[in-house]
Amino acid sequence: MSFVGVILVVSEGDLSSVLSHPEAFGPDTPLLFGALCWVIYTSGAACFLTWSPIKYTAITMALGLVSAVVLTSSPDS
């Protein structure tokens, strides 16, 4: 439901405007990607019922940190 809410906010309630103005969709892509990742993160917690919320958050945060460092580091030329 939260992802649908983000789509409605991005489209200002008019889904046909997204299709009729595709050039405006580019800046909204990171917002939609972030919302989708949040949905996956919160839904994924159901797969690890034996883990505490702190453990789940710490492990996913560590994986996110590693991926952010890899994506933002530039190789030396």
C-alpha positions as a printed Julia matrix, in Angstrom:
77×3 Matrix{Float64}:
  0.0     0.0     0.0
  2.85    2.39    0.72
  4.29    1.9    -2.76
  0.89    2.67   -4.28
  0.78    5.79   -2.1
  4.13    6.97   -3.45
  2.95    6.41   -7.01
 -0.13    8.49   -6.29
  1.98   11.29   -4.8
  4.4    11.28   -7.73
  1.57   11.33  -10.25
 -0.42   13.84   -8.17
 -3.36   11.44   -8.28
 -3.51   11.32  -12.07
 -1.87    8.13  -13.29
 -2.44    9.04  -16.93
 -0.19   12.1   -16.48
  2.78    9.81  -15.86
  2.22    8.11  -19.2
  1.51   11.33  -21.11
  4.61   13.14  -19.75
  7.42   10.53  -19.6
 10.12   13.25  -19.35
  8.89   14.09  -15.85
  9.29   10.47  -14.75
 13.11   10.61  -14.7
 13.49   12.67  -11.51
 10.84   10.55   -9.79
 12.65    7.28  -10.47
 14.95    7.46   -7.39
 11.91    8.19   -5.22
 10.05    5.17   -6.55
 13.16    2.99   -6.24
 13.59    4.07   -2.62
  9.97    3.3    -1.84
 10.27   -0.11   -3.49
 13.4    -0.87   -1.44
 11.56    0.12    1.73
  8.72   -2.25    0.86
 11.2    -5.08    0.26
 13.01   -4.29    3.53
  9.87   -4.3     5.66
  8.44   -7.38    3.94
 11.75   -9.18    4.26
 11.59   -8.98    8.05
  8.82  -11.59    7.94
 11.36  -14.13    6.64
 13.53  -13.74    9.75
 11.09  -14.13   12.62
 13.71  -15.54   14.98
 15.94  -12.46   14.6
 15.48   -9.43   16.8
 14.6    -6.17   15.03
 18.0    -4.78   16.03
 19.84   -7.71   14.44
 17.82   -7.47   11.22
 18.4    -3.72   11.03
 22.13   -4.03   11.76
 22.72   -6.7     9.13
 20.73   -4.92    6.43
 22.41   -1.61    7.32
 25.85   -3.22    7.01
 24.97   -4.67    3.61
 23.61   -1.3     2.52
 26.78    0.46    3.7
 28.98   -1.93    1.75
 26.95   -1.46   -1.42
 26.96    2.36   -0.99
 30.74    2.38   -0.57
 31.23    0.18   -3.63
 28.87    2.27   -5.77
 30.35    5.63   -4.75
 34.03    4.76   -4.79
 35.85    5.6    -7.96
 38.84    3.61   -9.14
 42.16    5.43   -9.35
 43.21    6.2   -12.89
